[in-house]
mmCIF file of C-alpha atoms in Angstrom:
data_model
loop_
_atom_site.group_PDB
_atom_site.id
_atom_site.type_symbol
_atom_site.label_atom_id
_atom_site.label_comp_id
_atom_site.label_asym_id
_atom_site.label_seq_id
_atom_site.Cartn_x
_atom_site.Cartn_y
_atom_site.Cartn_z
ATOM 1 C CA UNK A 1 0.000 0.000 0.000
ATOM 2 C CA UNK A 2 1.380 3.443 -0.961
ATOM 3 C CA UNK A 3 1.678 6.153 1.647
ATOM 4 C CA UNK A 4 -1.117 8.754 1.620
ATOM 5 C CA UNK A 5 -0.336 11.437 -0.953
ATOM 6 C CA UNK A 6 -0.073 14.919 0.503
ATOM 7 C CA UNK A 7 -2.522 17.373 -1.032
ATOM 8 C CA UNK A 8 -4.722 14.599 -2.416
ATOM 9 C CA UNK A 9 -8.046 13.277 -1.098
ATOM 10 C CA UNK A 10 -7.898 10.961 1.872
ATOM 11 C CA UNK A 11 -10.132 7.941 2.631
ATOM 12 C CA UNK A 12 -13.659 9.042 3.463
ATOM 13 C CA UNK A 13 -13.457 12.254 1.426
ATOM 14 C CA UNK A 14 -15.511 12.817 -1.732
ATOM 15 C CA UNK A 15 -14.731 13.962 -5.242
ATOM 16 C CA UNK A 16 -18.012 14.692 -6.960
ATOM 17 C CA UNK A 17 -20.131 11.535 -6.649
ATOM 18 C CA UNK A 18 -17.161 9.374 -5.628
ATOM 19 C CA UNK A 19 -16.219 8.526 -2.039
ATOM 20 C CA UNK A 20 -12.562 7.581 -1.621
ATOM 21 C CA UNK A 21 -12.071 4.180 0.020
ATOM 22 C CA UNK A 22 -8.314 3.671 -0.122
ATOM 23 C CA UNK A 23 -5.242 4.582 -2.097
ATOM 24 C CA UNK A 24 -4.098 1.996 -4.620
ATOM 25 C CA UNK A 25 -1.167 3.577 -6.408
ATOM 26 C CA UNK A 26 0.951 6.694 -6.701
ATOM 27 C CA UNK A 27 2.684 7.803 -9.884
ATOM 28 C CA UNK A 28 4.070 10.768 -11.741
ATOM 29 C CA UNK A 29 0.671 11.873 -13.061
ATOM 30 C CA UNK A 30 -1.315 11.509 -9.862
ATOM 31 C CA UNK A 31 -2.909 9.025 -7.485
ATOM 32 C CA UNK A 32 -5.244 6.085 -8.086
ATOM 33 C CA UNK A 33 -7.857 5.167 -5.485
ATOM 34 C CA UNK A 34 -10.494 2.593 -4.949
ATOM 35 C CA UNK A 35 -13.686 4.606 -4.630
ATOM 36 C CA UNK A 36 -17.447 4.097 -4.437
ATOM 37 C CA UNK A 37 -19.829 5.676 -6.907
ATOM 38 C CA UNK A 38 -22.536 7.018 -4.579
ATOM 39 C CA UNK A 39 -25.075 7.233 -7.418
ATOM 40 C CA UNK A 40 -24.667 3.826 -9.057
ATOM 41 C CA UNK A 41 -23.394 2.087 -5.907
ATOM 42 C CA UNK A 42 -20.418 0.441 -7.552
ATOM 43 C CA UNK A 43 -16.690 0.385 -6.913
ATOM 44 C CA UNK A 44 -14.432 2.213 -9.365
ATOM 45 C CA UNK A 45 -10.776 2.992 -9.899
ATOM 46 C CA UNK A 46 -10.499 6.754 -9.495
ATOM 47 C CA UNK A 47 -7.434 8.468 -10.945
ATOM 48 C CA UNK A 48 -6.887 11.966 -9.500
ATOM 49 C CA UNK A 49 -4.430 14.105 -11.442
ATOM 50 C CA UNK A 50 -1.618 16.013 -9.745
ATOM 51 C CA UNK A 51 -2.506 19.701 -9.323
ATOM 52 C CA UNK A 52 0.587 20.964 -11.158
ATOM 53 C CA UNK A 53 -0.489 18.970 -14.214
ATOM 54 C CA UNK A 54 -4.170 19.782 -13.891
ATOM 55 C CA UNK A 55 -3.265 23.487 -14.105
ATOM 56 C CA UNK A 56 -1.418 22.982 -17.419
ATOM 57 C CA UNK A 57 -3.736 23.747 -20.391
ATOM 58 C CA UNK A 58 -1.872 21.375 -22.708
ATOM 59 C CA UNK A 59 -2.088 18.561 -20.203
ATOM 60 C CA UNK A 60 -5.813 19.121 -19.717
ATOM 61 C CA UNK A 61 -6.282 18.608 -23.458
ATOM 62 C CA UNK A 62 -4.254 15.388 -23.325
ATOM 63 C CA UNK A 63 -6.197 14.257 -20.282
ATOM 64 C CA UNK A 64 -9.479 14.759 -22.115
ATOM 65 C CA UNK A 65 -8.086 12.839 -25.084
ATOM 66 C CA UNK A 66 -7.106 9.970 -22.778
ATOM 67 C CA UNK A 67 -10.562 9.706 -21.259
ATOM 68 C CA UNK A 68 -12.358 10.004 -24.581
ATOM 69 C CA UNK A 69 -10.008 7.540 -26.282
ATOM 70 C CA UNK A 70 -10.507 4.826 -23.707
ATOM 71 C CA UNK A 71 -14.232 5.525 -23.293
ATOM 72 C CA UNK A 72 -14.684 5.077 -27.041
ATOM 73 C CA UNK A 73 -13.512 1.464 -26.840
ATOM 74 C CA UNK A 74 -15.945 -1.394 -26.428
ATOM 75 C CA UNK A 75 -13.711 -4.366 -25.766
ATOM 76 C CA UNK A 76 -13.792 -7.190 -23.205
ATOM 77 C CA UNK A 77 -10.030 -6.823 -22.830
ATOM 78 C CA UNK A 78 -9.707 -3.059 -22.339
ATOM 79 C CA UNK A 79 -10.419 -1.350 -19.011
ATOM 80 C CA UNK A 80 -13.701 0.539 -19.359
ATOM 81 C CA UNK A 81 -13.860 4.267 -18.593
ATOM 82 C CA UNK A 82 -17.056 5.346 -16.847
ATOM 83 C CA UNK A 83 -16.634 9.110 -16.443
ATOM 84 C CA UNK A 84 -14.158 11.965 -16.306
ATOM 85 C CA UNK A 85 -14.301 15.569 -15.258
ATOM 86 C CA UNK A 86 -13.422 18.053 -12.549
ATOM 87 C CA UNK A 87 -14.922 18.311 -9.072
ATOM 88 C CA UNK A 88 -13.889 19.956 -5.823
ATOM 89 C CA UNK A 89 -10.766 21.309 -7.484
ATOM 90 C CA UNK A 90 -9.604 17.885 -8.688
ATOM 91 C CA UNK A 91 -9.314 16.574 -12.236
ATOM 92 C CA UNK A 92 -10.320 12.900 -12.281
ATOM 93 C CA UNK A 93 -11.140 9.874 -14.385
ATOM 94 C CA UNK A 94 -13.266 6.974 -13.089
ATOM 95 C CA UNK A 95 -12.833 3.552 -14.641
ATOM 96 C CA UNK A 96 -13.524 -0.144 -14.173
ATOM 97 C CA UNK A 97 -11.926 -1.599 -11.053
ATOM 98 C CA UNK A 98 -10.008 -4.824 -11.770
ATOM 99 C CA UNK A 99 -9.398 -6.579 -8.446
ATOM 100 C CA UNK A 100 -6.511 -8.899 -9.308
ATOM 101 C CA UNK A 101 -3.635 -6.448 -9.596
ATOM 102 C CA UNK A 102 -1.324 -5.886 -12.551
ATOM 103 C CA UNK A 103 0.863 -8.333 -14.440
ATOM 104 C CA UNK A 104 4.088 -6.621 -13.387
ATOM 105 C CA UNK A 105 3.193 -6.960 -9.707
ATOM 106 C CA UNK A 106 2.243 -10.594 -10.239
ATOM 107 C CA UNK A 107 5.598 -11.377 -11.824
ATOM 108 C CA UNK A 108 7.498 -9.578 -9.061
ATOM 109 C CA UNK A 109 5.532 -11.422 -6.386
ATOM 110 C CA UNK A 110 5.210 -14.918 -7.857
ATOM 111 C CA UNK A 111 7.541 -15.084 -10.833
ATOM 112 C CA UNK A 112 6.675 -15.795 -14.439
ATOM 113 C CA UNK A 113 3.462 -17.800 -14.939
ATOM 114 C CA UNK A 114 3.458 -21.170 -16.736
ATOM 115 C CA UNK A 115 3.875 -20.728 -20.515
ATOM 116 C CA UNK A 116 0.266 -21.656 -21.388
ATOM 117 C CA UNK A 117 -1.053 -18.969 -19.034
ATOM 118 C CA UNK A 118 1.444 -16.455 -20.419
ATOM 119 C CA UNK A 119 0.283 -17.131 -23.980
ATOM 120 C CA UNK A 120 -3.367 -16.874 -22.975
ATOM 121 C CA UNK A 121 -2.763 -13.496 -21.292
ATOM 122 C CA UNK A 122 -0.981 -12.236 -24.402
ATOM 123 C CA UNK A 123 -3.761 -13.500 -26.684
ATOM 124 C CA UNK A 124 -6.309 -11.532 -24.645
ATOM 125 C CA UNK A 125 -4.237 -8.334 -24.567
ATOM 126 C CA UNK A 126 -3.554 -8.620 -28.305
ATOM 127 C CA UNK A 127 -7.297 -8.905 -28.904
ATOM 128 C CA UNK A 128 -7.914 -5.798 -26.782
ATOM 129 C CA UNK A 129 -5.233 -3.918 -28.684
ATOM 130 C CA UNK A 130 -6.789 -5.021 -31.975
ATOM 131 C CA UNK A 131 -10.058 -3.442 -30.829
ATOM 132 C CA UNK A 132 -8.166 -0.230 -30.052
ATOM 133 C CA UNK A 133 -6.443 -0.217 -33.435
ATOM 134 C CA UNK A 134 -9.800 -0.758 -35.145
ATOM 135 C CA UNK A 135 -10.983 2.576 -33.726
ATOM 136 C CA UNK A 136 -7.776 4.320 -34.852
ATOM 137 C CA UNK A 137 -6.037 4.299 -31.469
ATOM 138 C CA UNK A 138 -2.408 3.399 -30.795
ATOM 139 C CA UNK A 139 -1.555 2.632 -27.166
ATOM 140 C CA UNK A 140 2.221 3.458 -27.197
ATOM 141 C CA UNK A 141 2.952 2.212 -23.666
ATOM 142 C CA UNK A 142 2.309 -1.536 -23.536
ATOM 143 C CA UNK A 143 4.122 -3.098 -20.566
ATOM 144 C CA UNK A 144 3.345 -5.458 -17.651
ATOM 145 C CA UNK A 145 2.204 -2.626 -15.356
ATOM 146 C CA UNK A 146 -0.500 -1.696 -17.873
ATOM 147 C CA UNK A 147 -1.984 -5.199 -17.980
ATOM 148 C CA UNK A 148 -4.560 -5.795 -15.236
ATOM 149 C CA UNK A 149 -5.738 -9.256 -14.198
ATOM 150 C CA UNK A 150 -8.987 -10.648 -12.836
ATOM 151 C CA UNK A 151 -8.504 -14.146 -11.421
ATOM 152 C CA UNK A 152 -11.465 -16.428 -10.784
ATOM 153 C CA UNK A 153 -10.436 -19.943 -9.851
ATOM 154 C CA UNK A 154 -8.493 -21.252 -12.835
ATOM 155 C CA UNK A 155 -9.652 -18.462 -15.184
ATOM 156 C CA UNK A 156 -7.445 -15.419 -15.764
ATOM 157 C CA UNK A 157 -8.981 -12.447 -17.574
ATOM 158 C CA UNK A 158 -6.561 -9.795 -18.820
ATOM 159 C CA UNK A 159 -7.306 -6.126 -19.514
ATOM 160 C CA UNK A 160 -5.238 -3.447 -21.230
ATOM 161 C CA UNK A 161 -5.141 -0.245 -19.166
ATOM 162 C CA UNK A 162 -3.802 3.294 -19.171
ATOM 163 C CA UNK A 163 -4.254 4.923 -22.539
ATOM 164 C CA UNK A 164 -2.710 8.084 -21.083
ATOM 165 C CA UNK A 165 -0.356 8.576 -24.027
ATOM 166 C CA UNK A 166 -2.569 7.026 -26.692
ATOM 167 C CA UNK A 167 -3.132 8.873 -29.940
ATOM 168 C CA UNK A 168 -5.398 8.528 -32.921
ATOM 169 C CA UNK A 169 -3.712 7.428 -36.117
ATOM 170 C CA UNK A 170 -4.152 9.455 -39.255
ATOM 171 C CA UNK A 171 -4.748 12.688 -37.322
ATOM 172 C CA UNK A 172 -2.403 15.595 -36.820
ATOM 173 C CA UNK A 173 -1.290 15.651 -33.212
ATOM 174 C CA UNK A 174 -1.682 19.228 -31.996
ATOM 175 C CA UNK A 175 -0.858 18.596 -28.363
ATOM 176 C CA UNK A 176 2.740 19.104 -27.334
ATOM 177 C CA UNK A 177 4.465 16.031 -25.948
ATOM 178 C CA UNK A 178 7.119 18.096 -24.198
ATOM 179 C CA UNK A 179 7.451 16.866 -20.648
ATOM 180 C CA UNK A 180 5.421 13.690 -21.248
ATOM 181 C CA UNK A 181 6.754 10.210 -21.860
ATOM 182 C CA UNK A 182 5.925 8.611 -25.188
ATOM 183 C CA UNK A 183 6.575 5.063 -24.053
ATOM 184 C CA UNK A 184 8.667 2.883 -21.779
ATOM 185 C CA UNK A 185 12.151 2.360 -23.313
ATOM 186 C CA UNK A 186 12.390 -1.318 -22.292
ATOM 187 C CA UNK A 187 9.320 -2.060 -24.447
ATOM 188 C CA UNK A 188 9.726 0.435 -27.303
ATOM 189 C CA UNK A 189 10.255 -0.525 -30.944
ATOM 190 C CA UNK A 190 13.670 0.102 -32.557
ATOM 191 C CA UNK A 191 12.334 2.800 -34.868
ATOM 192 C CA UNK A 192 11.101 4.789 -31.857
ATOM 193 C CA UNK A 193 14.522 4.591 -30.229
ATOM 194 C CA UNK A 194 16.208 5.893 -33.391
ATOM 195 C CA UNK A 195 13.517 8.407 -34.284
ATOM 196 C CA UNK A 196 13.181 6.922 -37.770
ATOM 197 C CA UNK A 197 9.555 5.902 -37.315
ATOM 198 C CA UNK A 198 6.345 7.128 -35.735
ATOM 199 C CA UNK A 199 4.113 5.317 -33.233
ATOM 200 C CA UNK A 200 1.602 3.083 -34.970
ATOM 201 C CA UNK A 201 0.119 -0.408 -34.902
ATOM 202 C CA UNK A 202 3.493 -1.931 -35.832
ATOM 203 C CA UNK A 203 5.229 -0.335 -32.829
ATOM 204 C CA UNK A 204 2.462 -1.610 -30.531
ATOM 205 C CA UNK A 205 2.954 -5.109 -31.958
ATOM 206 C CA UNK A 206 6.673 -4.933 -31.171
ATOM 207 C CA UNK A 207 5.775 -3.954 -27.604
ATOM 208 C CA UNK A 208 3.463 -6.980 -27.438
ATOM 209 C CA UNK A 209 6.433 -9.158 -28.366
ATOM 210 C CA UNK A 210 8.444 -7.580 -25.542
ATOM 211 C CA UNK A 211 5.489 -8.170 -23.219
ATOM 212 C CA UNK A 212 5.359 -11.842 -24.237
ATOM 213 C CA UNK A 213 9.055 -12.260 -23.409
ATOM 214 C CA UNK A 214 8.599 -10.534 -20.050
ATOM 215 C CA UNK A 215 5.581 -12.690 -19.199
ATOM 216 C CA UNK A 216 7.354 -15.931 -20.106
ATOM 217 C CA UNK A 217 10.736 -15.155 -18.522
ATOM 218 C CA UNK A 218 9.971 -12.605 -15.807
ATOM 219 C CA UNK A 219 12.244 -9.876 -17.170
ATOM 220 C CA UNK A 220 12.355 -7.291 -19.956
ATOM 221 C CA UNK A 221 13.886 -8.507 -23.227
ATOM 222 C CA UNK A 222 17.006 -6.350 -23.095
ATOM 223 C CA UNK A 223 19.146 -4.973 -20.291
ATOM 224 C CA UNK A 224 21.229 -1.831 -20.023
ATOM 225 C CA UNK A 225 22.535 0.581 -17.434
ATOM 226 C CA UNK A 226 22.036 3.566 -19.737
ATOM 227 C CA UNK A 227 19.380 4.598 -22.198
ATOM 228 C CA UNK A 228 21.921 4.296 -25.016
ATOM 229 C CA UNK A 229 22.729 0.681 -24.137
ATOM 230 C CA UNK A 230 19.044 -0.197 -23.986
ATOM 231 C CA UNK A 231 18.294 1.528 -27.290
ATOM 232 C CA UNK A 232 21.277 -0.158 -28.963
ATOM 233 C CA UNK A 233 20.032 -3.563 -27.847
ATOM 234 C CA UNK A 234 16.557 -2.969 -29.277
ATOM 235 C CA UNK A 235 18.078 -1.768 -32.532
ATOM 236 C CA UNK A 236 20.868 -4.298 -33.035
ATOM 237 C CA UNK A 237 20.695 -7.249 -30.641
ATOM 238 C CA UNK A 238 19.118 -10.518 -31.825
ATOM 239 C CA UNK A 239 15.502 -11.204 -30.934
ATOM 240 C CA UNK A 240 15.572 -13.099 -27.607
ATOM 241 C CA UNK A 241 14.724 -16.798 -27.666
ATOM 242 C CA UNK A 242 13.805 -19.240 -24.891
ATOM 243 C CA UNK A 243 15.421 -22.648 -24.529
ATOM 244 C CA UNK A 244 13.524 -25.041 -26.809
ATOM 245 C CA UNK A 245 12.628 -27.961 -24.572
ATOM 246 C CA UNK A 246 9.544 -28.892 -26.583
ATOM 247 C CA UNK A 247 7.029 -27.813 -29.259
ATOM 248 C CA UNK A 248 5.549 -25.038 -27.135
ATOM 249 C CA UNK A 249 8.895 -23.305 -26.648
ATOM 250 C CA UNK A 250 9.558 -23.673 -30.371
ATOM 251 C CA UNK A 251 6.292 -21.881 -31.119
ATOM 252 C CA UNK A 252 7.024 -19.154 -28.542
ATOM 253 C CA UNK A 253 10.322 -18.439 -30.294
ATOM 254 C CA UNK A 254 8.601 -18.255 -33.673
ATOM 255 C CA UNK A 255 6.050 -15.752 -32.320
ATOM 256 C CA UNK A 256 8.818 -13.682 -30.725
ATOM 257 C CA UNK A 257 10.788 -13.515 -33.986
ATOM 258 C CA UNK A 258 7.773 -12.201 -35.863
ATOM 259 C CA UNK A 259 6.410 -9.810 -33.225
ATOM 260 C CA UNK A 260 9.849 -8.366 -32.399
ATOM 261 C CA UNK A 261 11.247 -8.209 -35.921
ATOM 262 C CA UNK A 262 13.553 -5.218 -36.262
ATOM 263 C CA UNK A 263 11.836 -4.029 -39.449
ATOM 264 C CA UNK A 264 8.162 -3.048 -38.988
ATOM 265 C CA UNK A 265 7.165 -4.689 -42.280
ATOM 266 C CA UNK A 266 8.349 -8.085 -41.034
ATOM 267 C CA UNK A 267 6.112 -8.098 -37.945
ATOM 268 C CA UNK A 268 2.594 -9.474 -37.651
ATOM 269 C CA UNK A 269 0.316 -7.480 -39.976
ATOM 270 C CA UNK A 270 -2.073 -6.715 -37.109
ATOM 271 C CA UNK A 271 -2.660 -7.269 -33.406
ATOM 272 C CA UNK A 272 -5.613 -9.447 -34.413
ATOM 273 C CA UNK A 273 -3.287 -11.705 -36.416
ATOM 274 C CA UNK A 274 -0.989 -12.035 -33.403
ATOM 275 C CA UNK A 275 -3.903 -12.859 -31.110
ATOM 276 C CA UNK A 276 -5.223 -15.520 -33.501
ATOM 277 C CA UNK A 277 -1.765 -17.051 -33.881
ATOM 278 C CA UNK A 278 -1.366 -17.319 -30.102
ATOM 279 C CA UNK A 279 -4.772 -18.986 -29.780
ATOM 280 C CA UNK A 280 -3.844 -21.432 -32.541
ATOM 281 C CA UNK A 281 -0.655 -22.330 -30.667
ATOM 282 C CA UNK A 282 -2.674 -22.963 -27.512
ATOM 283 C CA UNK A 283 -5.182 -25.157 -29.348
ATOM 284 C CA UNK A 284 -2.380 -27.301 -30.755
ATOM 285 C CA UNK A 285 -0.856 -28.039 -27.353
ATOM 286 C CA UNK A 286 -1.875 -31.116 -25.334
ATOM 287 C CA UNK A 287 -4.608 -30.526 -22.776
ATOM 288 C CA UNK A 288 -3.117 -29.262 -19.508
ATOM 289 C CA UNK A 289 -3.187 -31.349 -16.357
ATOM 290 C CA UNK A 290 -6.175 -30.638 -14.065
ATOM 291 C CA UNK A 291 -3.977 -28.765 -11.580
ATOM 292 C CA UNK A 292 -3.060 -26.038 -14.055
ATOM 293 C CA UNK A 293 -2.527 -23.513 -11.298
ATOM 294 C CA UNK A 294 -0.696 -25.806 -8.892
ATOM 295 C CA UNK A 295 2.634 -24.339 -7.757
ATOM 296 C CA UNK A 296 5.513 -25.126 -10.062
ATOM 297 C CA UNK A 297 8.819 -26.438 -8.748
ATOM 298 C CA UNK A 298 11.400 -23.713 -9.363
ATOM 299 C CA UNK A 299 13.872 -24.699 -12.065
ATOM 300 C CA UNK A 300 17.238 -23.315 -13.160
ATOM 301 C CA UNK A 301 17.190 -19.737 -14.401
ATOM 302 C CA UNK A 302 19.979 -18.076 -16.331
ATOM 303 C CA UNK A 303 21.579 -15.355 -14.181
ATOM 304 C CA UNK A 304 20.598 -11.848 -15.162
ATOM 305 C CA UNK A 305 23.211 -9.109 -14.898
ATOM 306 C CA UNK A 306 21.880 -5.526 -15.145
ATOM 307 C CA UNK A 307 23.461 -3.765 -18.088
ATOM 308 C CA UNK A 308 24.260 -6.996 -19.891
ATOM 309 C CA UNK A 309 22.225 -8.050 -22.919
ATOM 310 C CA UNK A 310 20.905 -11.579 -22.231
ATOM 311 C CA UNK A 311 22.332 -14.387 -24.399
ATOM 312 C CA UNK A 312 20.325 -15.639 -27.354
ATOM 313 C CA UNK A 313 19.942 -18.904 -29.200
ATOM 314 C CA UNK A 314 20.613 -17.759 -32.764
ATOM 315 C CA UNK A 315 20.523 -21.346 -33.954
ATOM 316 C CA UNK A 316 21.906 -22.755 -30.711
ATOM 317 C CA UNK A 317 18.923 -22.967 -28.357
ATOM 318 C CA UNK A 318 21.027 -24.191 -25.441
ATOM 319 C CA UNK A 319 22.610 -20.741 -25.109
ATOM 320 C CA UNK A 320 19.313 -18.862 -24.677
ATOM 321 C CA UNK A 321 18.140 -17.736 -21.239
ATOM 322 C CA UNK A 322 16.021 -20.387 -19.548
ATOM 323 C CA UNK A 323 12.362 -19.688 -18.893
ATOM 324 C CA UNK A 324 11.447 -19.089 -15.283
ATOM 325 C CA UNK A 325 9.016 -21.549 -13.679
ATOM 326 C CA UNK A 326 8.403 -19.674 -10.455
ATOM 327 C CA UNK A 327 5.163 -20.469 -8.598
ATOM 328 C CA UNK A 328 1.937 -18.799 -9.666
ATOM 329 C CA UNK A 329 0.194 -18.158 -6.392
ATOM 330 C CA UNK A 330 -3.307 -17.587 -7.663
ATOM 331 C CA UNK A 331 -4.957 -17.642 -4.255
ATOM 332 C CA UNK A 332 -2.835 -14.773 -3.002
ATOM 333 C CA UNK A 333 -3.181 -12.804 -6.197
ATOM 334 C CA UNK A 334 -6.950 -12.971 -6.170
ATOM 335 C CA UNK A 335 -6.914 -11.001 -2.927
ATOM 336 C CA UNK A 336 -4.277 -8.532 -4.084
ATOM 337 C CA UNK A 337 -5.128 -4.881 -4.567
ATOM 338 C CA UNK A 338 -5.233 -3.227 -7.952
ATOM 339 C CA UNK A 339 -1.990 -1.481 -8.819
ATOM 340 C CA UNK A 340 -2.462 1.066 -11.593
ATOM 341 C CA UNK A 341 0.711 2.722 -12.828
ATOM 342 C CA UNK A 342 -0.165 6.338 -13.396
ATOM 343 C CA UNK A 343 1.487 7.948 -16.350
#
């Protein structure tokens, strides 16, 4: 639980029709709370924007774009926006509350999930992104912290969140990006690192490939102690590959090579195509044992040294970093709080 944010609402206080229950997360753009809608009697995730940003006219335009962009989506795998506005001196956005926490927190707490679960999560997020692309939206910040999970028994439902830096394709962007991030470097496409390309569906697909690697292995695809090292790895290092111990790992490597291809034209043609390919891979695998979510026995994991690009197979699978099989503690995760990364 984050410490109470000074200058922000405290539990029991109200912002318009919303009564703050507890603080869920604190980020650069503001604070996220669990709150109760006093009119509709439902719980929501309430994002309250930092005052210094709320007073910036350019930011207010971007904030409105964020709310309208996400509210325009009708997808079972995108967090739904209920309302946005200003009340009691606070700029806010109220959205669907997903009670299982985010994928990044899950990986930090319990390690990488079993490969079948990882592929299923990615298939769902790819489908949600395809819905966004169909409306002309590009997310631009796909990463584990922006994937929220709802866990019911053996079912895991995944939702894409935080369209705070989304933009509509085909439209002239009139809002200045100065002072705002345009992505997370560890998950950004090579052409964004070099400035030779613009955000679009192809850059989101590359980020999905990075997300797949992170979900399967528990770490970002490339390391680096400086931004230059990280950018150089995305631009020039081979696409990471898991150790091929069976058909499933072979298919994971094939998906990674296509999603994370250095040239945009060599990637999946759409997020929908990636989602369908992942579902096909899952259908081709043998039926899982009944205890799908039983704890896994930890296996050997290649050591990870910050600043060092992980080794890759490149035709020699035995040299690739080994997939983590840390336990997936579903029972504990189901009770975990939502963690929304703001901004």
